[in-house]
Coordinates of N, CA, C and O in Angstrom, one line a residue:
K1 N -37.1 -6.8 -88.2 CA -35.7 -6.3 -87.6 C -34.9 -5.9 -88.7 O -34.9 -6.6 -89.6
K2 N -34.6 -4.6 -88.3 CA -33.6 -4.0 -89.8 C -32.1 -4.1 -89.2 O -31.7 -4.3 -88.2
T3 N -31.5 -4.5 -90.4 CA -29.7 -4.7 -90.3 C -29.2 -3.4 -91.0 O -29.5 -2.9 -91.7
I4 N -28.2 -3.2 -90.2 CA -27.5 -1.8 -90.2 C -26.0 -2.5 -90.7 O -25.7 -3.0 -89.9
L5 N -25.5 -2.0 -92.0 CA -24.3 -2.3 -92.1 C -23.3 -1.2 -92.2 O -23.5 -0.3 -92.7
L6 N -22.4 -1.6 -91.3 CA -21.2 -0.4 -91.3 C -19.9 -1.0 -92.0 O -19.6 -2.1 -91.9
L7 N -19.5 0.0 -92.7 CA -17.9 -0.3 -93.4 C -17.1 0.1 -92.6 O -16.9 1.4 -92.4
V8 N -16.0 -0.7 -91.9 CA -14.9 -0.2 -91.4 C -13.6 -1.0 -92.0 O -13.5 -1.9 -92.6
P9 N -12.7 0.2 -92.1 CA -11.4 -0.5 -92.8 C -10.9 -1.7 -91.8 O -10.9 -1.8 -90.8
S10 N -10.2 -2.5 -92.8 CA -9.7 -3.7 -92.2 C -8.5 -3.5 -91.1 O -8.3 -4.2 -90.2
S11 N -7.9 -2.4 -91.3 CA -6.9 -1.8 -90.3 C -7.5 -1.4 -89.2 O -6.7 -1.2 -87.8
C12 N -8.6 -0.7 -89.1 CA -9.4 -0.5 -87.7 C -10.3 -1.5 -87.5 O -11.7 -1.1 -87.7
K13 N -10.0 -2.5 -86.9 CA -11.1 -3.6 -86.4 C -11.5 -3.1 -85.0 O -10.8 -3.3 -84.2
L14 N -12.8 -2.9 -84.7 CA -13.5 -2.8 -83.7 C -14.1 -4.1 -83.1 O -14.9 -4.7 -84.1
P15 N -14.2 -4.1 -82.0 CA -15.0 -5.5 -81.6 C -16.3 -5.4 -81.8 O -17.1 -4.4 -81.9
S16 N -17.0 -6.5 -82.4 CA -18.3 -6.3 -83.0 C -19.3 -5.9 -81.9 O -20.3 -5.5 -82.2
S17 N -18.9 -6.5 -80.4 CA -19.9 -6.1 -79.4 C -20.0 -4.7 -79.2 O -20.9 -4.1 -78.8
F18 N -18.6 -4.0 -79.6 CA -18.5 -2.6 -79.4 C -19.6 -1.8 -80.0 O -20.3 -0.8 -79.8
I19 N -19.5 -2.1 -81.2 CA -20.4 -1.6 -82.4 C -22.0 -1.9 -82.0 O -22.8 -0.7 -82.2
K20 N -22.3 -3.0 -81.8 CA -23.6 -3.5 -81.4 C -24.1 -2.4 -80.2 O -25.2 -2.0 -80.0
N21 N -23.2 -2.4 -79.3 CA -23.7 -1.4 -77.9 C -23.8 -0.2 -78.2 O -24.9 0.6 -77.9
K22 N -23.1 0.6 -79.1 CA -23.3 1.9 -79.6 C -24.2 2.0 -80.4 O -25.4 3.0 -80.3
L23 N -24.5 1.2 -81.3 CA -26.0 1.4 -82.2 C -27.3 1.1 -81.2 O -28.2 1.7 -81.6
M24 N -27.1 0.4 -80.1 CA -28.2 0.0 -79.5 C -28.8 1.0 -78.5 O -29.7 1.5 -78.3
L25 N -27.4 1.8 -77.9 CA -27.5 3.0 -77.2 C -28.5 3.9 -78.0 O -29.2 4.8 -77.6
F26 N -27.9 4.2 -79.1 CA -28.4 5.4 -79.9 C -29.9 5.1 -80.4 O -30.9 5.8 -80.5
K27 N -30.2 3.7 -80.5 CA -31.6 3.0 -80.8 C -32.6 3.3 -79.8 O -33.8 3.7 -80.0
D28 N -32.0 3.3 -78.6 CA -33.0 3.3 -77.3 C -33.1 4.9 -77.1 O -34.1 5.0 -76.2
I29 N -32.6 6.0 -77.6 CA -33.0 7.0 -77.4 C -34.3 7.4 -78.1 O -34.4 7.3 -79.2
P30 N -35.0 8.3 -77.4 CA -36.4 8.8 -78.0 C -36.2 9.6 -79.3 O -35.1 10.4 -79.5
I31 N -36.9 9.9 -80.4 CA -36.7 10.5 -81.4 C -36.4 12.0 -80.9 O -35.8 12.7 -82.1
Q32 N -37.2 12.3 -80.1 CA -37.6 13.7 -79.9 C -35.9 14.3 -79.2 O -35.5 15.3 -79.6
T33 N -35.3 13.4 -78.6 CA -34.0 13.6 -78.1 C -33.0 13.5 -79.5 O -31.9 14.3 -79.2
K34 N -33.0 12.6 -80.3 CA -32.4 12.5 -81.2 C -32.5 14.1 -82.0 O -31.1 14.4 -82.7
L35 N -33.5 14.4 -82.4 CA -33.7 15.6 -83.1 C -33.0 16.7 -82.5 O -32.4 17.4 -83.1
M36 N -33.2 16.5 -81.1 CA -32.4 17.8 -80.5 C -31.2 17.8 -80.6 O -30.4 18.9 -80.6
R37 N -30.5 16.8 -80.4 CA -29.0 16.7 -80.6 C -28.6 17.1 -81.9 O -27.5 17.6 -82.2
I38 N -29.2 16.5 -83.0 CA -28.9 16.7 -84.3 C -29.0 18.4 -84.6 O -28.3 19.0 -85.2
I39 N -30.1 19.0 -84.3 CA -30.2 20.6 -84.2 C -29.3 21.1 -83.6 O -28.7 22.0 -84.1
F40 N -28.9 20.6 -82.5 CA -27.9 21.5 -81.4 C -26.5 21.3 -82.1 O -25.8 22.3 -82.4
L41 N -26.2 20.1 -83.0 CA -25.0 19.7 -83.4 C -25.0 20.8 -84.5 O -23.9 21.5 -84.9
I42 N -26.0 20.9 -85.4 CA -26.0 21.8 -86.7 C -25.9 23.1 -86.1 O -25.2 24.3 -87.0
S43 N -26.4 23.5 -85.2 CA -26.4 25.1 -84.8 C -24.9 25.2 -84.3 O -24.5 26.2 -84.7
V44 N -24.3 24.4 -83.8 CA -23.0 24.8 -83.2 C -22.0 24.8 -84.3 O -21.2 25.8 -84.7
V45 N -22.1 23.8 -85.4 CA -21.5 24.0 -86.6 C -21.6 25.3 -87.2 O -20.7 26.0 -87.7
I46 N -22.9 25.8 -87.7 CA -23.3 27.2 -88.2 C -22.7 28.1 -87.7 O -21.9 29.0 -87.9
L47 N -22.9 28.2 -86.2 CA -22.2 29.3 -85.4 C -20.7 29.4 -85.6 O -20.0 30.5 -85.5
L48 N -20.2 28.0 -85.8 CA -18.5 28.1 -85.7 C -18.2 28.7 -87.1 O -17.2 29.2 -87.3
V49 N -19.0 28.1 -88.2 CA -18.5 28.8 -89.7 C -18.5 30.2 -90.0 O -17.8 30.7 -90.4
I50 N -19.6 30.8 -89.2 CA -20.1 32.1 -89.1 C -19.2 32.9 -88.4 O -18.5 33.9 -88.8
S51 N -18.6 32.2 -87.5 CA -17.5 33.2 -86.4 C -16.3 33.2 -87.1 O -15.7 34.1 -87.0
I52 N -15.9 32.2 -87.9 CA -14.8 32.0 -88.4 C -14.7 32.9 -89.7 O -13.5 33.8 -89.9
A53 N -15.7 33.0 -90.4 CA -15.9 34.0 -91.4 C -15.8 35.3 -90.7 O -15.2 36.2 -91.6
F54 N -16.6 35.7 -90.0 CA -16.5 37.3 -89.4 C -15.0 37.3 -88.7 O -14.6 38.6 -89.2
F55 N -14.3 36.6 -88.3 CA -13.0 36.9 -87.8 C -12.2 37.0 -88.9 O -10.9 37.9 -89.0
I56 N -12.3 36.3 -90.0 CA -11.5 36.5 -91.4 C -11.6 38.0 -92.0 O -10.8 38.5 -92.3
Y57 N -12.9 38.2 -92.0 CA -13.3 39.5 -92.4 C -12.6 40.5 -91.6 O -12.1 41.7 -91.9
E58 N -12.7 40.4 -90.2 CA -12.3 41.3 -89.4 C -10.7 41.4 -89.6 O -10.2 43.0 -89.5
V59 N -10.1 40.8 -89.7 CA -8.5 40.8 -89.9 C -8.4 41.4 -91.2 O -7.6 42.2 -90.9
Y60 N -9.0 41.1 -92.3 CA -8.6 41.9 -93.4 C -9.1 43.0 -93.5 O -8.2 44.0 -93.7
S61 N -10.1 43.5 -93.0 CA -10.7 44.9 -93.2 C -9.8 45.7 -92.0 O -9.4 47.0 -92.5
F62 N -9.6 45.3 -90.8 CA -8.4 46.1 -90.1 C -7.3 46.3 -90.4 O -6.7 47.4 -90.5
R63 N -6.8 45.4 -91.1 CA -5.4 45.6 -92.0 C -5.3 46.7 -92.9 O -4.5 47.5 -93.0
Q64 N -6.3 46.5 -93.7 CA -6.8 47.6 -94.7 C -6.8 49.0 -94.2 O -6.3 49.7 -94.7
N65 N -7.5 49.1 -93.3 CA -8.0 50.4 -92.6 C -6.8 50.9 -91.9 O -6.3 52.0 -92.1
T66 N -5.9 49.8 -91.1 CA -4.7 50.3 -90.9 C -3.7 50.6 -91.7 O -3.0 52.1 -91.6
V67 N -3.7 50.2 -92.7 CA -2.6 50.7 -94.0 C -3.2 51.9 -94.5 O -2.4 52.9 -94.8
K68 N -4.5 52.3 -94.8 CA -5.0 53.5 -95.4 C -4.9 54.4 -94.3 O -4.3 55.7 -94.8
K69 N -4.9 54.2 -92.9 CA -4.7 55.4 -91.9 C -3.2 55.8 -91.9 O -2.7 57.0 -92.0
L70 N -2.4 54.7 -91.9 CA -0.8 55.2 -92.1 C -0.4 55.8 -93.4 O 0.2 56.9 -93.4
S71 N -1.0 55.5 -94.7 CA -0.9 56.2 -95.9 C -1.2 57.4 -95.9 O -0.4 58.5 -96.2
T72 N -2.5 57.7 -95.2 CA -2.8 59.2 -95.2 C -1.9 60.1 -94.3 O -1.6 61.1 -94.4
L73 N -1.5 59.6 -93.2 CA -0.6 60.3 -92.1 C 0.5 60.4 -92.7 O 1.2 61.7 -92.7
S74 N 1.0 59.4 -93.5 CA 2.5 59.8 -94.2 C 2.3 60.7 -95.4 O 3.2 61.6 -95.4
E75 N 1.3 60.9 -96.0 CA 1.1 61.7 -97.1 C 1.0 63.3 -96.2 O 1.8 64.3 -97.0
V76 N 0.2 63.3 -95.3 CA 0.3 64.8 -94.5 C 1.4 65.0 -94.0 O 1.7 66.2 -94.2
I77 N 2.1 64.3 -93.4 CA 3.8 64.7 -92.9 C 4.4 64.9 -93.8 O 5.3 65.9 -93.7
A78 N 4.5 64.3 -95.2 CA 5.5 64.7 -96.1 C 5.0 66.0 -96.6 O 5.8 66.6 -97.1
T79 N 3.7 66.2 -96.8 CA 3.5 67.6 -97.2 C 3.9 68.6 -96.4 O 4.4 69.6 -97.2
N80 N 3.7 68.2 -95.1 CA 4.3 69.3 -94.1 C 5.8 69.6 -94.2 O 6.2 70.7 -93.5
S81 N 6.4 68.7 -94.8 CA 8.1 68.7 -94.7 C 8.7 69.0 -95.8 O 9.9 69.4 -95.7
T82 N 7.7 69.6 -96.8 CA 8.3 69.9 -97.9 C 9.3 71.2 -97.8 O 10.5 71.1 -98.2
A83 N 9.1 72.2 -97.1 CA 9.8 73.3 -96.9 C 10.8 73.0 -96.0 O 11.9 73.7 -96.6
A84 N 10.8 72.3 -95.2 CA 11.9 72.0 -94.2 C 12.9 71.2 -95.1 O 14.3 71.5 -95.0
L85 N 12.6 70.4 -96.1 CA 13.7 69.5 -96.8 C 14.0 70.8 -97.9 O 15.2 70.7 -98.4
A86 N 13.3 71.5 -98.3 CA 13.7 72.3 -99.5 C 14.7 73.4 -98.9 O 15.6 73.7 -99.8
F87 N 14.4 74.0 -97.8 CA 15.5 75.0 -97.2 C 16.5 74.3 -96.3 O 17.2 75.3 -95.5
D88 N 16.6 73.0 -96.3 CA 17.8 72.2 -95.6 C 17.6 72.5 -94.0 O 18.5 72.8 -93.4
D89 N 16.5 72.7 -93.3 CA 16.0 73.2 -91.8 C 15.5 71.9 -91.2 O 14.5 71.3 -91.0
D90 N 16.8 71.3 -90.5 CA 16.5 69.8 -89.9 C 15.8 70.2 -88.7 O 15.2 69.3 -87.8
K91 N 16.1 71.4 -88.1 CA 15.2 72.0 -86.7 C 13.6 71.9 -87.0 O 13.1 71.1 -86.1
T92 N 13.2 72.4 -88.1 CA 11.7 72.3 -88.4 C 11.2 70.9 -88.5 O 10.4 70.5 -88.3
A93 N 12.1 70.1 -89.5 CA 11.7 69.0 -89.8 C 11.6 68.1 -88.6 O 10.6 67.1 -88.4
T94 N 12.6 68.1 -87.5 CA 12.5 67.3 -86.5 C 11.1 67.8 -85.5 O 10.5 66.9 -85.1
E95 N 10.6 69.2 -85.6 CA 9.4 69.4 -84.8 C 8.3 69.0 -85.6 O 7.4 68.3 -84.8
I96 N 8.4 68.9 -87.1 CA 7.2 68.1 -87.5 C 7.0 66.6 -87.3 O 6.0 66.4 -87.1
L97 N 8.2 65.9 -87.0 CA 8.0 64.7 -86.8 C 7.7 64.2 -85.5 O 6.8 63.5 -85.2
H98 N 8.1 65.5 -84.5 CA 7.6 65.3 -83.1 C 6.1 65.6 -82.7 O 5.7 65.2 -81.8
A99 N 5.4 66.2 -83.9 CA 4.1 66.0 -83.8 C 3.5 64.8 -84.0 O 2.2 64.6 -83.4
L100 N 4.1 63.7 -84.1 CA 3.8 62.3 -84.3 C 3.6 61.7 -82.7 O 3.0 60.7 -82.5
R101 N 4.0 62.6 -81.8 CA 3.7 62.0 -80.2 C 2.2 61.8 -80.0 O 1.9 61.1 -79.3
A102 N 1.4 62.6 -80.8 CA 0.1 62.6 -80.6 C -0.5 61.1 -81.0 O -1.8 60.9 -80.9
E103 N 0.1 60.4 -81.9 CA -0.3 59.1 -82.2 C 0.4 58.0 -81.8 O 1.9 57.8 -82.3
P104 N 0.2 57.5 -80.9 CA 1.1 56.6 -79.6 C 1.4 55.3 -80.5 O 2.5 54.6 -80.2
Q105 N 0.6 54.9 -81.6 CA 1.0 53.7 -82.5 C 2.0 54.0 -83.3 O 2.8 52.9 -83.8
I106 N 2.5 55.1 -83.6 CA 3.6 55.7 -84.4 C 4.8 55.3 -83.5 O 5.1 56.2 -82.7
E107 N 5.9 54.3 -83.8 CA 6.8 54.3 -83.0 C 8.0 55.2 -83.4 O 8.8 55.5 -82.7
A108 N 8.1 55.2 -84.8 CA 9.4 56.1 -85.3 C 8.9 56.4 -86.5 O 8.0 56.1 -87.4
A109 N 9.6 57.7 -86.8 CA 9.6 58.4 -88.2 C 11.0 58.9 -88.5 O 11.7 59.4 -87.7
A110 N 11.2 58.9 -89.8 CA 12.6 59.6 -90.3 C 12.3 60.4 -91.5 O 11.5 60.0 -92.3
L111 N 12.9 61.5 -91.7 CA 12.9 62.2 -93.0 C 14.2 62.0 -93.5 O 15.4 62.0 -92.9
Y112 N 14.2 61.7 -94.8 CA 15.6 61.4 -95.8 C 15.5 62.6 -96.7 O 14.7 63.1 -97.3
D113 N 16.8 63.0 -97.0 CA 17.0 64.1 -97.9 C 16.9 63.5 -99.4 O 16.8 62.2 -99.2
S114 N 17.2 64.4 -100.5 CA 17.1 63.8 -101.8 C 18.3 62.7 -102.0 O 18.5 62.2 -103.0
D115 N 19.2 62.7 -101.1 CA 20.4 61.9 -101.4 C 20.6 60.5 -100.8 O 21.3 59.6 -100.6
G116 N 19.3 60.7 -100.0 CA 19.0 59.2 -99.3 C 19.6 59.1 -98.0 O 19.7 58.2 -97.2
N117 N 20.2 60.2 -97.6 CA 20.7 60.4 -96.1 C 19.7 60.8 -95.0 O 18.6 61.5 -95.2
L118 N 20.0 60.3 -93.8 CA 18.9 60.7 -92.7 C 19.0 62.0 -92.5 O 20.1 62.5 -92.0
F119 N 17.8 62.8 -92.4 CA 17.9 64.3 -92.2 C 17.2 64.5 -90.7 O 17.7 65.3 -90.1
A120 N 16.3 64.2 -90.5 CA 15.6 64.2 -89.0 C 14.9 62.9 -88.6 O 14.4 62.0 -89.5
Q121 N 14.7 62.6 -87.1 CA 14.1 61.2 -86.9 C 13.2 61.6 -85.6 O 13.7 62.9 -85.0
F122 N 12.5 60.9 -85.4 CA 11.8 60.7 -84.3 C 11.3 59.4 -83.8 O 11.2 58.4 -84.5
K123 N 11.4 59.0 -82.5 CA 11.3 57.7 -81.9 C 10.3 58.1 -80.6 O 10.5 59.3 -79.9
Q124 N 9.1 57.3 -80.2 CA 8.2 57.6 -79.3 C 9.3 57.2 -78.0 O 10.1 56.3 -78.2
D125 N 8.8 57.3 -76.7 CA 9.5 57.5 -75.4 C 9.6 55.8 -75.3 O 8.7 55.0 -75.6
S126 N 10.8 55.3 -75.1 CA 10.8 54.0 -74.8 C 11.1 53.0 -75.8 O 11.0 51.8 -75.6
V127 N 11.2 53.5 -77.0 CA 11.1 52.7 -78.1 C 12.6 52.5 -78.8 O 13.3 53.5 -79.1
V128 N 13.0 51.4 -78.9 CA 14.1 51.3 -79.4 C 14.1 50.6 -80.8 O 13.5 49.6 -81.3
T129 N 14.8 51.4 -82.0 CA 14.5 51.1 -83.3 C 15.8 51.5 -84.0 O 16.5 52.7 -83.9
D130 N 15.9 50.8 -85.1 CA 16.9 51.2 -86.0 C 16.2 51.6 -87.3 O 15.3 51.3 -87.7
F131 N 16.9 52.7 -87.7 CA 16.4 53.4 -89.0 C 16.7 52.7 -90.6 O 18.0 52.5 -90.3
P132 N 16.0 52.6 -91.2 CA 16.6 52.1 -92.6 C 17.8 53.0 -93.0 O 17.8 54.3 -92.8
V133 N 19.0 52.4 -93.6 CA 19.9 53.0 -94.1 C 19.6 54.2 -95.3 O 20.0 55.0 -95.2
S134 N 18.6 53.6 -96.1 CA 18.3 54.6 -97.1 C 16.7 54.2 -97.2 O 16.5 53.2 -97.4
P135 N 16.0 55.2 -98.1 CA 14.8 55.1 -98.4 C 14.4 54.2 -99.3 O 15.3 54.3 -100.3
V136 N 13.4 53.3 -99.4 CA 13.1 52.5 -100.5 C 11.5 52.8 -100.6 O 10.7 52.4 -100.1
I137 N 11.2 53.5 -101.8 CA 9.7 54.0 -102.1 C 9.1 52.6 -102.3 O 9.3 52.0 -103.4
A138 N 8.1 52.2 -101.5 CA 7.3 50.9 -102.0 C 6.3 51.2 -101.2 O 5.8 52.1 -100.2
K139 N 5.0 50.2 -101.4 CA 3.8 50.3 -100.8 C 4.1 50.0 -99.2 O 5.2 49.3 -98.8
P140 N 3.3 50.3 -98.4 CA 3.2 50.0 -96.9 C 3.4 48.3 -96.8 O 2.7 47.6 -97.7
H141 N 4.3 48.0 -96.1 CA 4.2 46.2 -95.8 C 4.3 46.1 -94.2 O 4.9 46.9 -93.3
F142 N 3.9 45.1 -94.0 CA 3.6 44.7 -92.5 C 5.2 43.7 -92.5 O 5.7 42.9 -93.1
N143 N 5.5 44.0 -91.0 CA 7.2 43.5 -90.9 C 6.9 43.1 -89.3 O 7.1 43.8 -88.2
G144 N 6.5 41.7 -89.0 CA 6.5 41.2 -88.0 C 5.2 42.0 -87.2 O 4.0 41.9 -87.7
S145 N 5.4 42.8 -85.9 CA 4.4 43.4 -85.4 C 4.2 44.7 -85.7 O 3.9 45.5 -85.0
N146 N 4.7 45.3 -86.9 CA 4.9 46.5 -87.1 C 4.4 46.8 -88.5 O 4.5 45.6 -89.5
L147 N 4.0 47.9 -89.0 CA 3.7 48.3 -90.4 C 4.5 49.3 -90.8 O 4.4 50.3 -90.2
E148 N 5.3 49.3 -91.9 CA 6.2 50.2 -92.3 C 5.9 50.9 -93.8 O 5.3 50.0 -94.4
T149 N 6.1 52.1 -93.7 CA 6.0 52.8 -95.4 C 6.9 53.9 -95.4 O 7.5 54.4 -94.5
F150 N 7.1 54.1 -96.9 CA 8.0 55.2 -97.1 C 7.0 55.8 -98.2 O 6.4 55.4 -98.8
Q151 N 7.0 57.3 -97.8 CA 6.3 58.5 -98.7 C 7.3 59.2 -99.2 O 8.1 59.7 -98.7
P152 N 7.4 59.3 -100.8 CA 8.2 60.5 -101.2 C 7.7 62.0 -100.9 O 6.4 62.0 -100.8
V153 N 8.6 62.6 -100.7 CA 8.5 64.1 -100.3 C 8.6 65.0 -101.6 O 9.7 65.0 -102.1
N154 N 7.4 65.4 -102.3 CA 7.7 66.1 -103.5 C 7.2 67.6 -103.3 O 6.3 67.9 -102.9
E155 N 7.8 68.3 -104.3 CA 7.2 69.6 -104.5 C 7.5 70.2 -105.8 O 8.3 70.0 -106.3
A156 N 6.4 70.5 -106.6 CA 6.4 70.8 -107.9 C 7.0 69.7 -109.0 O 7.8 70.1 -109.8
G157 N 6.7 68.6 -108.7 CA 7.1 67.7 -109.2 C 8.7 67.1 -109.2 O 9.2 66.4 -109.7
R158 N 9.2 67.8 -108.0 CA 10.7 67.6 -107.8 C 10.7 66.6 -106.5 O 10.0 67.2 -105.6
Q159 N 11.2 65.7 -106.3 CA 11.5 64.6 -105.2 C 12.4 65.5 -104.1 O 13.7 65.5 -104.6
L160 N 12.3 65.8 -103.2 CA 13.2 66.4 -101.9 C 13.6 65.6 -101.1 O 14.7 65.8 -100.4
G161 N 12.6 64.5 -101.0 CA 13.2 63.3 -100.0 C 12.5 62.1 -100.0 O 11.4 62.3 -100.5
A162 N 12.6 61.6 -98.7 CA 11.4 60.6 -98.5 C 10.9 60.6 -97.0 O 11.9 60.9 -96.0
L163 N 9.9 60.0 -96.8 CA 9.3 60.1 -95.0 C 9.4 58.3 -94.9 O 8.9 57.9 -95.7
Y164 N 9.9 58.3 -93.7 CA 9.6 56.7 -93.2 C 8.8 56.7 -92.0 O 9.0 57.7 -91.0
L165 N 7.9 56.1 -91.9 CA 6.8 55.8 -90.7 C 7.0 54.3 -90.4 O 6.7 53.4 -91.2
K166 N 6.9 54.0 -89.0 CA 6.9 52.8 -88.4 C 5.7 52.9 -87.5 O 5.9 53.3 -86.4
S167 N 4.7 51.9 -87.7 CA 3.5 51.9 -86.6 C 3.6 50.6 -85.9 O 3.7 49.3 -86.7
D168 N 3.1 50.6 -84.5 CA 2.9 49.6 -83.7 C 1.5 48.8 -84.1 O 0.6 49.5 -84.1
L169 N 1.6 47.5 -84.3 CA 0.4 46.8 -84.5 C -0.1 46.0 -83.2 O -1.0 45.0 -83.4
G170 N 0.2 46.3 -82.0 CA -0.1 45.9 -81.1 C -1.5 46.0 -80.6 O -2.4 45.3 -80.1
N171 N -2.1 46.9 -80.9 CA -3.6 47.6 -80.8 C -4.4 46.5 -81.6 O -5.6 45.9 -81.2
M172 N -3.9 46.2 -82.7 CA -4.6 45.2 -83.9 C -4.6 43.9 -83.0 O -5.7 43.2 -83.1
Y173 N -3.6 43.1 -82.7 CA -3.5 42.0 -82.2 C -4.1 41.8 -81.0 O -4.8 40.9 -80.5
E174 N -4.2 43.1 -80.0 CA -5.1 43.0 -79.0 C -6.7 43.0 -79.1 O -7.2 42.0 -78.8
R175 N -6.9 43.5 -80.4 CA -8.4 43.4 -80.8 C -8.6 42.2 -81.3 O -9.7 41.5 -81.1
F176 N -7.8 41.5 -82.0 CA -8.0 40.2 -82.6 C -8.2 38.9 -81.3 O -8.9 38.3 -81.4
R177 N -7.4 39.2 -80.2 CA -7.1 38.2 -79.4 C -8.5 38.6 -78.6 O -9.2 37.5 -78.1
L178 N -9.0 39.7 -78.3 CA -10.4 39.9 -77.7 C -11.5 39.4 -78.6 O -12.6 38.6 -77.9
L179 N -11.3 39.5 -79.9 CA -12.5 38.9 -80.8 C -12.4 37.5 -80.5 O -13.5 36.7 -80.5
G180 N -11.4 36.8 -80.8 CA -11.2 35.4 -80.4 C -11.8 34.8 -79.1 O -12.5 33.8 -79.2
I181 N -11.6 35.5 -78.2 CA -12.0 35.3 -77.0 C -13.7 35.4 -76.7 O -14.4 34.5 -76.6
T182 N -14.1 36.4 -77.2 CA -15.6 36.5 -77.6 C -16.4 35.5 -78.4 O -17.3 34.9 -78.1
I183 N -15.5 35.2 -79.7 CA -16.2 34.0 -80.4 C -16.2 32.7 -79.5 O -17.2 32.1 -79.8
L184 N -15.3 32.4 -78.9 CA -15.0 31.1 -78.4 C -15.9 31.2 -77.3 O -16.6 30.1 -76.8
T185 N -16.4 32.3 -76.4 CA -17.4 32.4 -75.4 C -18.6 32.3 -75.8 O -19.6 31.4 -75.2
A186 N -18.9 32.8 -77.2 CA -20.4 32.7 -77.7 C -20.5 31.2 -78.2 O -21.6 30.7 -77.9
I187 N -19.4 30.7 -78.5 CA -19.8 29.2 -78.9 C -19.9 28.0 -77.7 O -20.5 27.4 -77.7
G188 N -19.0 28.4 -76.6 CA -19.0 27.5 -75.6 C -20.3 27.7 -74.8 O -21.2 27.2 -74.5

């Protein structure tokens, strides 16, 4: 007869009959069933760890790709806006910004002149947004459910103004939600 010693903190006293009953139940299970339960438990833990690691990687890479895409788009729009700012042509600047209708995730865009005054602006339909009072050239940053960036508008080494872009991250969060549901379904 083997004796099993269980160490239980004094603040957590379980009736000795409870412990004996649980040990007896586990003792009465065939070894094949015990092994199957242990293998199943290990498999679930491994699947959970891999799923969490995949989810973290997906969040990180999607955020990086979103920043890269917005930075590239802002560089293209800034380059196309140099003539409009150089010749003080707000009509052309507005037309350039309105080309962003083709990018539904872009909620708003604005061009600022070299003095930091709002020169031209664009908002997607049904978007209510306030534009920054003056441009602050900085790296793209996440602001709640949006990604915002400023891009300098330069020509021949001279800064003509700045471009502001505001992107909606709703698609990103929807993708994460679907990924979470997929992971939970796979584990369940």
